[in-house]
Amino acid sequence: MNKGLVIVLSAPSGCGKGTILKEILDQSEDIRLSVSATTRSPRPGEEDGKDYFFLDRKEFEEMIQNGEMLEHAEYAGNLYGTPKGPVDAWSEDGIDVILEIEVQGGSQVKEKLPDCVSIFILPPSFAELNRRLHKRGTETEEVIRRRLALAKAEMEHAEDYDYIVVNNDLKDAVEDVKRIIAAEKLRYSRCSDTVERVLIDAETV
Amino acid sequence: MNKGLVIVLSAPSGCGKGTILKEILDQSEDIRLSVSATTRSPRPGEEDGKDYFFLDRKEFEEMIQNGEMLEHAEYAGNLYGTPKGPVDAWSEDGIDVILEIEVQGGSQVKEKLPDCVSIFILPPSFAELNRRLHKRGTETEEVIRRRLALAKAEMEHAEDYDYIVVNNDLKDAVEDVKRIIAAEKLRYSRCSDTVERVLIDAETV
C-alpha cells in the first residue's frame, strides 16, 4: 500500500484558508485534518483528541524536546503545535492528512517531514485583500491596517512552500488544491509499489 | 510572464500513449506537440517543420555535437531526435510543450532540461496488456510476444520519470495527465512572478 500524503496548508491573514479547507474536507472522504496540541484550557464543549490534544506545559515541552512536535509556537502565553505521532500513523495507514499551519510554521514542518506537500494560498492582489477585509464591515480601520501589515509580512514566507494557489475564485482555488493532491499521489516516489506490482505481474505472463 | 512547461510523455509499447496524447492535445489549446527531427526521407504529404524537421546526417550529427538535441536514437539506419531550440522558444513564450519520447530517451531529456516534467504511462497489469495486444487481432503471436518482452524491458525505465499514470480507463488517464500539468504550473518555482506581483502590489496599498 502507498503511504498517505501529508499536506501543509498555509495562508496569510484574510486569504480564505478556512473556507478552502472546509470545502476540501467536505468533498474528500479520504482526507483528515490533523489535530493540534495546546496548553490552553479546554473551552466548554471542546473534546480532548478531537478539537485539540490538551496538554500541560511540561508534557508539551517534553514533546518538543523529543522531536515529537512537527512545529510549535506560543500565542498569548499558551503553546500550540502539531504532534508528529498521529500524522505519521495516519500516513502509514494510507490516509492523507492536512495540516493547517501558521505561515511561520511551514518551514519547520518541511524540515521534519521533507516529503510533505506544502501549499501557500495567496490573494489575487493586495488591493483585493484590502477590499475583502473592508467588505466584512466587522473590524475597525486600525484592525484592518494591522491585518494587512501582517498579511504582507506573511507573504514573504511563500518561497518556503512547494505550491502557490491564488484564491481569486473559491471554486477554482479548491480545484487547484485538489489537483495538487491528486498529482502528488502520482509521483514515482509515492507509487513505486504500483510499478513493482505491474513488473511482478509481468513475470507470470 | 511565467515560462511554459516542458512535458515528457513516454510509455512502453502498447500502453495507449498515442491515444492519451491525442486527447490531451484536442482538449487543451495551450499545449503544443514538439516536432522531431529525422534523417529519413519525407514520405508523400509530410511537411518539413510540421511532421518532422528533415535533416541530412551531417546536419543532425552537428546538432548532437552542439548539444542542440534533447535526445536522439537510431532506428533502422535513420537518426531521430528532439531539437532543443523550438522547445526552448515555445517555453520562453509561455507555451506548454509536450515531447513524445521513447522510454530510453526520457532520462536524456531530464539531464538536459532538469525542469521538465516527465510522465510514464503504465498498463494496469501485464496480463491486461497481453489481452489488449491479442484483442487487436492484427499481429501474430510471435510479434505480440516480442512486444510484451519489449514492454517489460521498457517498464524498468519507469524510475527515471517524475510521475506514473496507470492507463486503466482512458478518460481517467487523460485527467491524471491534465492534473499533473495543472499542478506543476502551480509550483512556487514556476509562479514566483505571481507572488512578486502581489508583493509589489502590497507596496501601493
Short mmCIF file of N, CA, C and O in Angstrom, two decimals, chain A residues 67-141:
data_model
loop_
_atom_site.label_atom_id
_atom_site.label_comp_id
_atom_site.label_asym_id
_atom_site.label_seq_id
_atom_site.Cartn_x
_atom_site.Cartn_y
_atom_site.Cartn_z
N GLY A 67 11.41 15.81 19.90
CA GLY A 67 11.16 15.89 18.45
C GLY A 67 9.80 15.37 18.04
O GLY A 67 9.59 14.96 16.91
N GLU A 68 8.85 15.40 19.00
CA GLU A 68 7.52 14.85 18.71
C GLU A 68 6.53 15.92 18.24
O GLU A 68 5.34 15.65 18.08
N MET A 69 7.01 17.17 18.07
CA MET A 69 6.15 18.23 17.53
C MET A 69 6.69 18.64 16.16
O MET A 69 7.87 18.98 16.02
N LEU A 70 5.82 18.60 15.14
CA LEU A 70 6.24 18.99 13.79
C LEU A 70 6.52 20.48 13.71
O LEU A 70 7.35 20.93 12.94
N GLU A 71 5.79 21.25 14.50
CA GLU A 71 6.01 22.70 14.60
C GLU A 71 5.31 23.14 15.86
O GLU A 71 4.42 22.45 16.36
N HIS A 72 5.73 24.29 16.39
CA HIS A 72 5.03 24.85 17.54
C HIS A 72 5.31 26.35 17.63
O HIS A 72 6.28 26.85 17.03
N ALA A 73 4.44 27.03 18.34
CA ALA A 73 4.61 28.47 18.54
C ALA A 73 3.85 28.86 19.80
O ALA A 73 2.99 28.10 20.28
N GLU A 74 4.18 30.00 20.34
CA GLU A 74 3.50 30.47 21.55
C GLU A 74 2.65 31.69 21.20
O GLU A 74 3.11 32.61 20.52
N TYR A 75 1.38 31.67 21.60
CA TYR A 75 0.49 32.82 21.43
C TYR A 75 -0.16 33.13 22.76
O TYR A 75 -0.72 32.22 23.38
N ALA A 76 -0.12 34.37 23.14
CA ALA A 76 -0.83 34.84 24.34
C ALA A 76 -0.56 33.92 25.54
O ALA A 76 -1.48 33.55 26.27
N GLY A 77 0.70 33.51 25.69
CA GLY A 77 1.08 32.73 26.87
C GLY A 77 0.78 31.26 26.79
O GLY A 77 1.05 30.51 27.73
N ASN A 78 0.21 30.78 25.66
CA ASN A 78 -0.06 29.35 25.51
C ASN A 78 0.72 28.76 24.33
O ASN A 78 0.94 29.44 23.33
N LEU A 79 1.12 27.51 24.49
CA LEU A 79 1.81 26.81 23.41
C LEU A 79 0.81 26.11 22.50
O LEU A 79 -0.18 25.54 22.99
N TYR A 80 1.06 26.17 21.21
CA TYR A 80 0.25 25.46 20.22
C TYR A 80 1.21 24.70 19.32
O TYR A 80 2.30 25.19 19.02
N GLY A 81 0.82 23.51 18.87
CA GLY A 81 1.73 22.76 17.99
C GLY A 81 1.04 21.58 17.34
O GLY A 81 -0.14 21.30 17.59
N THR A 82 1.79 20.90 16.47
CA THR A 82 1.25 19.75 15.74
C THR A 82 2.03 18.49 16.12
O THR A 82 3.19 18.34 15.74
N PRO A 83 1.40 17.57 16.88
CA PRO A 83 2.09 16.34 17.26
C PRO A 83 2.36 15.46 16.04
O PRO A 83 1.50 15.30 15.18
N LYS A 84 3.57 14.92 15.97
CA LYS A 84 4.01 14.14 14.81
C LYS A 84 3.37 12.74 14.78
O LYS A 84 3.04 12.23 13.71
N GLY A 85 3.20 12.15 15.97
CA GLY A 85 2.74 10.75 16.06
C GLY A 85 1.49 10.44 15.25
O GLY A 85 1.51 9.55 14.39
N PRO A 86 0.37 11.15 15.52
CA PRO A 86 -0.87 10.83 14.80
C PRO A 86 -0.75 11.06 13.28
O PRO A 86 -1.34 10.32 12.50
N VAL A 87 0.03 12.08 12.88
CA VAL A 87 0.21 12.36 11.44
C VAL A 87 0.93 11.17 10.78
O VAL A 87 0.50 10.66 9.74
N ASP A 88 2.02 10.71 11.42
CA ASP A 88 2.75 9.55 10.90
C ASP A 88 1.85 8.31 10.83
O ASP A 88 1.90 7.57 9.85
N ALA A 89 1.06 8.10 11.88
CA ALA A 89 0.23 6.89 11.94
C ALA A 89 -0.80 6.87 10.81
O ALA A 89 -0.98 5.85 10.14
N TRP A 90 -1.48 8.01 10.60
CA TRP A 90 -2.46 8.07 9.51
C TRP A 90 -1.79 7.86 8.16
O TRP A 90 -2.27 7.11 7.31
N SER A 91 -0.67 8.55 7.96
CA SER A 91 0.05 8.44 6.68
C SER A 91 0.47 6.99 6.42
O SER A 91 0.32 6.47 5.31
N GLU A 92 0.96 6.31 7.47
CA GLU A 92 1.36 4.89 7.33
C GLU A 92 0.15 4.02 6.94
O GLU A 92 0.30 3.02 6.24
N ASP A 93 -1.05 4.43 7.42
CA ASP A 93 -2.27 3.69 7.09
C ASP A 93 -2.83 4.06 5.72
O ASP A 93 -3.94 3.66 5.36
N GLY A 94 -2.10 4.91 4.97
CA GLY A 94 -2.55 5.28 3.62
C GLY A 94 -3.55 6.43 3.61
O GLY A 94 -4.15 6.71 2.57
N ILE A 95 -3.74 7.07 4.77
CA ILE A 95 -4.70 8.18 4.85
C ILE A 95 -3.97 9.51 4.62
O ILE A 95 -2.91 9.75 5.19
N ASP A 96 -4.55 10.37 3.76
CA ASP A 96 -3.98 11.70 3.55
C ASP A 96 -4.34 12.60 4.72
O ASP A 96 -5.47 12.57 5.21
N VAL A 97 -3.38 13.39 5.17
CA VAL A 97 -3.60 14.27 6.32
C VAL A 97 -3.30 15.71 5.92
O VAL A 97 -2.25 15.98 5.33
N ILE A 98 -4.22 16.63 6.25
CA ILE A 98 -3.95 18.05 6.03
C ILE A 98 -3.56 18.70 7.34
O ILE A 98 -4.20 18.49 8.37
N LEU A 99 -2.49 19.48 7.30
CA LEU A 99 -2.06 20.27 8.46
C LEU A 99 -2.35 21.74 8.16
O LEU A 99 -1.84 22.28 7.17
N GLU A 100 -3.19 22.35 9.00
CA GLU A 100 -3.47 23.77 8.83
C GLU A 100 -2.45 24.50 9.70
O GLU A 100 -2.51 24.44 10.93
N ILE A 101 -1.49 25.14 9.07
CA ILE A 101 -0.32 25.63 9.80
C ILE A 101 -0.17 27.14 9.59
O ILE A 101 -0.36 27.63 8.49
N GLU A 102 0.17 27.86 10.67
CA GLU A 102 0.52 29.27 10.51
C GLU A 102 1.71 29.39 9.57
O GLU A 102 2.58 28.51 9.56
N VAL A 103 1.71 30.46 8.81
CA VAL A 103 2.74 30.71 7.80
C VAL A 103 4.16 30.46 8.33
O VAL A 103 5.01 29.89 7.64
N GLN A 104 4.41 30.88 9.56
CA GLN A 104 5.76 30.75 10.11
C GLN A 104 6.14 29.30 10.39
O GLN A 104 7.33 28.97 10.47
N GLY A 105 5.12 28.42 10.53
CA GLY A 105 5.39 27.03 10.90
C GLY A 105 5.70 26.12 9.71
O GLY A 105 6.20 25.02 9.88
N GLY A 106 5.37 26.59 8.50
CA GLY A 106 5.50 25.74 7.30
C GLY A 106 6.90 25.19 7.12
O GLY A 106 7.07 24.00 6.85
N SER A 107 7.90 26.06 7.30
CA SER A 107 9.27 25.59 7.05
C SER A 107 9.74 24.63 8.15
O SER A 107 10.54 23.73 7.90
N GLN A 108 9.20 24.79 9.38
CA GLN A 108 9.51 23.82 10.46
C GLN A 108 9.02 22.43 10.09
O GLN A 108 9.72 21.43 10.27
N VAL A 109 7.78 22.36 9.54
CA VAL A 109 7.23 21.06 9.16
C VAL A 109 8.04 20.46 8.02
O VAL A 109 8.39 19.27 8.04
N LYS A 110 8.36 21.27 7.02
CA LYS A 110 9.12 20.80 5.85
C LYS A 110 10.46 20.20 6.28
O LYS A 110 10.93 19.21 5.71
N GLU A 111 11.06 20.80 7.30
CA GLU A 111 12.35 20.32 7.78
C GLU A 111 12.21 18.92 8.41
O GLU A 111 13.05 18.06 8.21
N LYS A 112 11.11 18.74 9.16
CA LYS A 112 10.94 17.46 9.86
C LYS A 112 10.30 16.40 8.98
O LYS A 112 10.47 15.20 9.23
N LEU A 113 9.53 16.82 7.99
CA LEU A 113 8.87 15.90 7.05
C LEU A 113 9.14 16.36 5.62
O LEU A 113 8.26 16.94 4.97
N PRO A 114 10.35 16.12 5.11
CA PRO A 114 10.71 16.66 3.78
C PRO A 114 9.77 16.18 2.68
O PRO A 114 9.65 16.82 1.64
N ASP A 115 9.08 15.08 2.92
CA ASP A 115 8.21 14.50 1.91
C ASP A 115 6.81 15.13 1.90
O ASP A 115 5.97 14.80 1.07
N CYS A 116 6.55 16.07 2.83
CA CYS A 116 5.22 16.69 2.86
C CYS A 116 5.05 17.60 1.64
O CYS A 116 6.01 18.01 1.00
N VAL A 117 3.79 17.89 1.33
CA VAL A 117 3.46 18.76 0.20
C VAL A 117 2.91 20.06 0.78
O VAL A 117 1.88 20.05 1.45
N SER A 118 3.60 21.17 0.56
CA SER A 118 3.17 22.40 1.20
C SER A 118 2.58 23.39 0.19
O SER A 118 3.11 23.58 -0.90
N ILE A 119 1.44 23.95 0.58
CA ILE A 119 0.67 24.83 -0.31
C ILE A 119 0.45 26.17 0.38
O ILE A 119 0.02 26.21 1.55
N PHE A 120 0.72 27.23 -0.32
CA PHE A 120 0.55 28.58 0.21
C PHE A 120 -0.56 29.28 -0.57
O PHE A 120 -0.52 29.34 -1.80
N ILE A 121 -1.56 29.77 0.15
CA ILE A 121 -2.68 30.47 -0.51
C ILE A 121 -2.36 31.95 -0.60
O ILE A 121 -1.94 32.56 0.40
N LEU A 122 -2.58 32.54 -1.76
CA LEU A 122 -2.36 33.98 -1.93
C LEU A 122 -3.67 34.67 -2.33
O LEU A 122 -4.50 34.06 -3.00
N PRO A 123 -3.84 35.95 -1.96
CA PRO A 123 -4.97 36.70 -2.51
C PRO A 123 -4.61 37.08 -3.96
O PRO A 123 -3.43 37.12 -4.29
N PRO A 124 -5.62 37.35 -4.81
CA PRO A 124 -5.30 37.72 -6.20
C PRO A 124 -4.47 39.00 -6.26
O PRO A 124 -3.63 39.16 -7.13
N SER A 125 -4.71 39.89 -5.31
CA SER A 125 -3.91 41.11 -5.21
C SER A 125 -4.09 41.66 -3.81
O SER A 125 -5.01 41.29 -3.09
N PHE A 126 -3.21 42.57 -3.45
CA PHE A 126 -3.30 43.16 -2.13
C PHE A 126 -4.50 44.10 -2.04
O PHE A 126 -5.17 44.17 -1.01
N ALA A 127 -4.76 44.79 -3.14
CA ALA A 127 -5.92 45.70 -3.20
C ALA A 127 -7.21 44.90 -2.95
O ALA A 127 -8.11 45.34 -2.24
N GLU A 128 -7.27 43.68 -3.53
CA GLU A 128 -8.45 42.83 -3.36
C GLU A 128 -8.57 42.36 -1.91
O GLU A 128 -9.66 42.33 -1.34
N LEU A 129 -7.45 42.03 -1.29
CA LEU A 129 -7.45 41.63 0.12
C LEU A 129 -7.98 42.78 0.98
O LEU A 129 -8.80 42.58 1.87
N ASN A 130 -7.52 43.99 0.67
CA ASN A 130 -7.97 45.21 1.34
C ASN A 130 -9.49 45.35 1.21
O ASN A 130 -10.20 45.55 2.20
N ARG A 131 -9.99 45.17 -0.02
CA ARG A 131 -11.44 45.25 -0.27
C ARG A 131 -12.20 44.21 0.54
O ARG A 131 -13.21 44.49 1.17
N ARG A 132 -11.68 42.96 0.54
CA ARG A 132 -12.37 41.87 1.25
C ARG A 132 -12.46 42.15 2.75
O ARG A 132 -13.49 41.90 3.37
N LEU A 133 -11.36 42.64 3.32
CA LEU A 133 -11.36 42.90 4.76
C LEU A 133 -12.34 44.03 5.10
O LEU A 133 -13.04 43.98 6.12
N HIS A 134 -12.42 45.06 4.23
CA HIS A 134 -13.37 46.15 4.47
C HIS A 134 -14.82 45.68 4.29
O HIS A 134 -15.70 46.10 5.02
N LYS A 135 -15.03 44.80 3.33
CA LYS A 135 -16.38 44.36 2.98
C LYS A 135 -17.07 43.69 4.17
O LYS A 135 -18.29 43.80 4.34
N ARG A 136 -16.29 42.96 4.97
CA ARG A 136 -16.88 42.29 6.13
C ARG A 136 -17.58 43.29 7.05
O ARG A 136 -18.56 42.96 7.68
N GLY A 137 -16.98 44.48 7.15
CA GLY A 137 -17.58 45.53 7.98
C GLY A 137 -17.58 45.23 9.47
O GLY A 137 -18.28 45.88 10.25
N THR A 138 -16.78 44.21 9.87
CA THR A 138 -16.82 43.82 11.29
C THR A 138 -15.62 44.34 12.06
O THR A 138 -15.55 44.21 13.27
N GLU A 139 -14.65 44.92 11.33
CA GLU A 139 -13.43 45.31 12.03
C GLU A 139 -13.13 46.80 11.84
O GLU A 139 -13.47 47.39 10.82
N THR A 140 -12.50 47.38 12.84
CA THR A 140 -12.14 48.81 12.75
C THR A 140 -11.01 49.00 11.73
O THR A 140 -10.30 48.06 11.39
N GLU A 141 -10.87 50.26 11.29
CA GLU A 141 -9.81 50.60 10.32
C GLU A 141 -8.44 50.21 10.87
O GLU A 141 -7.60 49.69 10.13
#
